[in-house]
Amino acid sequence: MTGFVLPENLVDSVRSDRSPQRDAWLAGLPRLVDEVAGRWSLTVGPPFQPGGRSAWVAPARDRDGRDLVLKLAWRHDEARDEAAGLRAWDGGGVVRLYADATIAGTSVLLLERCRPGIALGETLPEVEQDRVVAGLLKQLWQAPADPGTFRPLQVMADSWAAEFQQRLADTPGRVDPGLARAAFERWRTLPATADRQVLLATDLHAGNILAADREPWLVIDPKPYLGDPTYDPVQHLLNCEQRLTADPVGLTCRMAGLLDLDPDRLRQWLFARCVQESLDEPGLLEVAAELAAR
C-alpha cells in the first residue's frame, strides 16, 4: 500500500483483531478507493486522522465541487443499516447521504461534510453536551421507523446476552452471579416492554456529533435499530465516566428529565450495559451495584 494512507485507529483495530478476512480487506482498500472515486467522479484526499476503528473516511469533492466525505467501512453487524437510517432521517439532525453501495463486503457511503467538523466532546463541557444530545435524540426519534427495514433492539440485546454468557463461561467469577442474572433479565424484558418504538441511533455520544454549518450539530456513524427510546441515551451516559462513577443515579435522572423519559427505566438500561461492559472495565461493577440498589 505504498503511498496510500491509512488512519491510525483503523490500523490499530485490524492489528488487535487479526483475521485473514480483515487483513485482505485492508490490503484491498487502495484499489477499492480508486474504483469508487472513478464510479462517482470524485477527487479524494488523505483520510481523517486518527479516524475510526472500522472505516476508512476521507474528504472528497465531486465534479460539481461539492464538499463531501467518502466512507468505506468494514461491514459489521451493528452498523449494517447505517445507509437505510440516514435515508430515513433525511438530514434531520444527521449528515445527509448522497450515495451508497456495497462492494465486496464493504459499505461505501458518500456523505455531507461537516464544517468545521469539531466533535462535541472537544467543544462543550459534559453538562452542556447533555442538552445537545437530548435535542438531537428527540429530533431523530421523529423519523419514520419501518419495521420491515430495521431490526428490533431485541436482536442486539439477545446478541449481548449470548456474548456475555460465553465470556463468563470462559472466565468465571468475574461478575457477581446476582448482578449477571439481573442483567440477563433486563436484556430479555426491557426491549419487549417499551411503550413505543422509534428509530434509534444506539451509538450516540459526544464523539459522534460534529459541529456543522447547516445545523449547529449533526450526528455521524449511527447504528440504527428499532425500539425503546429509553435505550438511546445510554452510550452517552457510559462515556461520561467521572459523573457516572460519582453519581450514576443523579446522572440518569438528569438525562431522563431532559428527554422526558422514565428515569427508572433508563436506570435499568444503564445497569444492564454497565454489567456488560464490566468485563472490560471492572470499575463499572460498582456503578452497576449502585444502580441495582435503587
XYZ file of C-alpha atoms in Angstrom:
294
model
C 0.000 0.000 0.000
C 2.862 2.341 -0.806
C 1.610 5.927 -0.994
C -1.851 5.035 0.320
C -2.524 6.493 3.779
C -4.362 4.520 6.451
C -5.992 6.040 9.551
C -4.121 5.211 12.742
C -7.149 3.861 14.605
C -8.143 1.593 11.729
C -4.672 0.070 11.575
C -4.676 -0.441 15.352
C -8.107 -2.070 15.200
C -7.107 -4.550 12.498
C -3.855 -5.387 14.302
C -5.679 -6.055 17.570
C -8.343 -8.236 15.933
C -6.415 -10.013 13.202
C -8.142 -12.269 10.720
C -7.367 -13.226 7.109
C -10.601 -11.503 6.059
C -9.805 -8.179 7.699
C -6.194 -8.274 6.511
C -7.389 -8.852 2.945
C -9.947 -6.060 3.266
C -7.310 -3.613 4.447
C -4.965 -4.618 1.644
C -7.722 -4.093 -0.914
C -8.642 -0.580 0.188
C -6.390 1.305 -2.287
C -7.975 -0.453 -5.262
C -11.467 -0.010 -3.837
C -10.998 3.716 -3.186
C -9.819 4.149 -6.783
C -12.815 2.188 -8.064
C -15.320 4.260 -6.090
C -13.637 7.551 -6.978
C -13.943 6.662 -10.659
C -17.529 5.459 -10.358
C -18.699 8.658 -8.627
C -16.259 11.088 -10.277
C -14.575 12.042 -7.015
C -11.313 13.661 -6.073
C -10.373 12.064 -2.761
C -7.953 13.428 -0.160
C -5.997 11.679 2.612
C -8.159 10.115 5.349
C -9.070 11.897 8.547
C -6.699 11.081 11.410
C -6.702 9.270 13.736
C -10.004 8.117 12.241
C -12.404 5.418 13.345
C -11.758 1.757 14.052
C -13.860 0.133 11.333
C -13.804 2.526 8.372
C -11.572 4.487 6.020
C -13.023 8.023 5.929
C -11.669 10.908 3.845
C -12.688 14.287 2.410
C -13.761 14.278 -1.225
C -15.140 16.536 -3.943
C -17.355 15.588 -6.847
C -17.316 17.054 -10.357
C -19.585 19.899 -9.170
C -17.139 20.833 -6.422
C -19.349 19.744 -3.538
C -17.553 19.305 -0.212
C -18.162 15.645 0.726
C -16.939 12.735 2.806
C -16.221 9.269 1.440
C -16.585 6.411 3.908
C -15.572 2.819 3.236
C -16.496 0.627 6.184
C -15.783 -2.973 7.074
C -19.294 -4.396 7.230
C -20.084 -5.258 10.838
C -23.416 -6.276 12.229
C -24.344 -3.280 14.379
C -23.762 -0.785 11.552
C -25.459 -2.887 8.876
C -28.325 -0.436 8.333
C -26.431 2.862 8.504
C -27.365 3.889 4.959
C -31.031 2.997 5.465
C -31.109 5.005 8.680
C -29.526 8.047 7.063
C -32.125 7.889 4.292
C -34.933 7.697 6.843
C -33.593 10.661 8.839
C -33.028 12.588 5.572
C -30.645 15.104 7.089
C -32.770 15.829 10.152
C -30.095 16.022 12.840
C -27.731 13.761 10.891
C -25.351 14.137 7.964
C -27.005 13.735 4.572
C -26.414 10.619 2.496
C -25.811 11.314 -1.209
C -24.954 7.846 -2.471
C -24.237 4.376 -1.153
C -23.138 0.985 -2.378
C -21.998 -2.385 -1.079
C -18.862 -3.684 -2.759
C -17.072 -6.877 -1.749
C -18.161 -6.789 1.877
C -17.573 -3.052 2.180
C -20.208 -0.416 2.911
C -19.479 2.638 0.791
C -21.154 5.933 1.713
C -20.886 9.374 0.153
C -21.839 11.866 2.848
C -22.283 15.533 3.606
C -19.178 17.062 5.150
C -19.499 18.896 8.461
C -17.710 22.219 8.731
C -15.887 22.970 10.987
C -16.360 19.322 11.951
C -15.137 19.562 15.550
C -16.581 16.889 17.827
C -18.995 17.940 20.547
C -16.741 16.273 23.117
C -13.913 18.648 22.225
C -16.080 21.743 22.378
C -18.500 21.819 25.316
C -18.396 20.622 28.953
C -20.308 17.408 29.584
C -23.227 19.092 31.335
C -23.778 21.184 28.213
C -23.294 18.148 25.995
C -26.302 16.566 27.732
C -28.648 19.171 26.247
C -27.224 18.801 22.743
C -27.516 15.011 22.895
C -31.075 15.243 24.193
C -32.105 17.697 21.485
C -30.669 15.539 18.726
C -32.244 12.352 20.060
C -35.675 13.969 20.177
C -35.202 15.029 16.568
C -34.046 11.578 15.437
C -36.979 9.848 17.108
C -39.419 11.720 14.845
C -38.278 9.849 11.725
C -40.455 7.126 10.189
C -39.438 3.741 11.559
C -40.175 0.889 9.168
C -40.187 -2.491 10.937
C -39.646 -4.110 7.547
C -36.315 -2.301 7.153
C -34.771 -2.079 10.612
C -34.032 -4.819 13.110
C -35.648 -4.667 16.550
C -33.489 -3.697 19.522
C -34.204 -7.161 20.946
C -31.824 -8.577 18.326
C -28.975 -6.507 19.748
C -29.929 -7.337 23.349
C -30.004 -11.065 22.578
C -26.575 -10.806 20.960
C -25.174 -9.062 24.038
C -26.640 -11.731 26.310
C -25.134 -14.576 24.270
C -21.693 -12.938 24.092
C -21.749 -12.062 27.785
C -22.725 -15.614 28.739
C -19.895 -17.042 26.646
C -17.311 -14.686 28.136
C -18.492 -15.516 31.659
C -18.171 -19.219 30.876
C -14.639 -18.686 29.584
C -13.578 -16.685 32.656
C -15.976 -17.470 35.531
C -16.124 -15.470 38.730
C -15.591 -12.025 37.205
C -19.152 -10.822 37.851
C -21.389 -11.388 40.863
C -23.926 -14.066 39.822
C -26.825 -11.973 41.122
C -25.819 -8.975 39.014
C -25.338 -11.222 35.988
C -28.798 -12.767 36.378
C -30.367 -9.326 36.779
C -28.625 -8.077 33.618
C -29.866 -11.076 31.635
C -33.390 -10.356 32.850
C -33.164 -6.714 31.701
C -31.886 -7.728 28.240
C -34.812 -10.109 27.903
C -37.600 -7.859 29.168
C -36.736 -4.214 28.508
C -36.932 -4.288 24.694
C -40.254 -6.136 24.832
C -41.959 -3.796 27.312
C -41.354 -0.419 25.633
C -44.456 1.720 25.236
C -43.303 2.972 21.814
C -40.905 2.029 19.045
C -38.679 4.629 17.368
C -35.710 4.642 15.028
C -32.672 4.552 17.325
C -29.121 5.769 16.743
C -27.872 3.366 19.514
C -24.300 4.752 19.495
C -24.882 8.452 20.024
C -22.196 10.162 22.097
C -20.169 13.355 22.014
C -17.577 11.863 19.670
C -20.224 11.111 17.046
C -21.677 14.632 16.982
C -19.887 17.224 14.858
C -20.192 20.999 14.594
C -21.682 21.906 11.212
C -22.921 24.873 9.225
C -26.309 23.532 8.009
C -27.298 22.848 11.626
C -25.252 23.616 14.764
C -24.634 19.910 15.345
C -25.020 16.814 13.173
C -24.833 13.132 14.077
C -22.431 10.773 12.297
C -21.990 6.980 12.432
C -25.466 5.933 13.626
C -26.146 2.241 14.137
C -29.903 2.070 13.548
C -32.268 -0.291 15.304
C -35.970 -0.069 16.012
C -37.035 0.037 19.629
C -37.260 1.658 23.044
C -36.190 5.328 23.006
C -35.094 4.978 26.628
C -32.126 2.948 25.441
C -30.713 5.649 23.159
C -29.016 7.955 25.730
C -27.173 5.070 27.406
C -23.975 5.300 25.352
C -23.669 8.998 26.169
C -24.024 8.199 29.875
C -21.366 5.480 29.663
C -18.984 7.974 28.076
C -19.453 10.468 30.938
C -17.122 8.395 33.089
C -16.447 10.739 36.008
C -20.068 11.745 36.512
C -21.197 8.162 36.033
C -18.856 6.937 38.759
C -19.608 9.805 41.151
C -23.427 9.788 40.911
C -24.931 7.305 38.438
C -28.461 7.746 39.747
C -28.303 11.537 39.602
C -26.849 11.454 36.088
C -29.595 9.084 34.983
C -32.317 11.316 36.417
C -30.827 14.389 34.737
C -30.790 12.764 31.298
C -34.255 11.267 31.741
C -35.582 14.717 32.618
C -34.040 16.308 29.525
C -35.613 13.611 27.348
C -38.978 13.221 29.127
C -38.193 9.570 29.803
C -38.937 7.284 32.754
C -35.825 7.589 34.980
C -36.297 4.127 36.454
C -36.402 2.532 33.023
C -33.279 4.434 31.941
C -31.562 3.331 35.158
C -32.344 -0.305 34.321
C -30.943 0.009 30.805
C -27.809 1.675 32.143
C -27.445 -1.048 34.783
C -27.567 -3.790 32.142
C -24.951 -2.073 29.997
C -22.654 -1.441 32.990
C -22.726 -5.139 33.836
C -21.957 -5.983 30.228
C -19.078 -3.510 29.966
C -17.639 -4.533 33.347
C -15.869 -7.496 31.732
C -13.528 -4.956 30.142
C -13.937 -2.162 32.718
C -14.233 -3.772 36.180
C -14.879 -0.406 37.848
C -18.347 -0.401 36.305
C -19.381 -3.219 38.647
C -19.603 -0.692 41.494
C -21.724 1.572 39.301
C -23.960 -1.365 38.406
C -24.350 -2.338 42.061
C -25.354 1.230 42.987
C -27.877 1.362 40.148
C -29.299 -2.017 41.168
C -29.756 -0.896 44.777
C -32.225 1.847 43.780
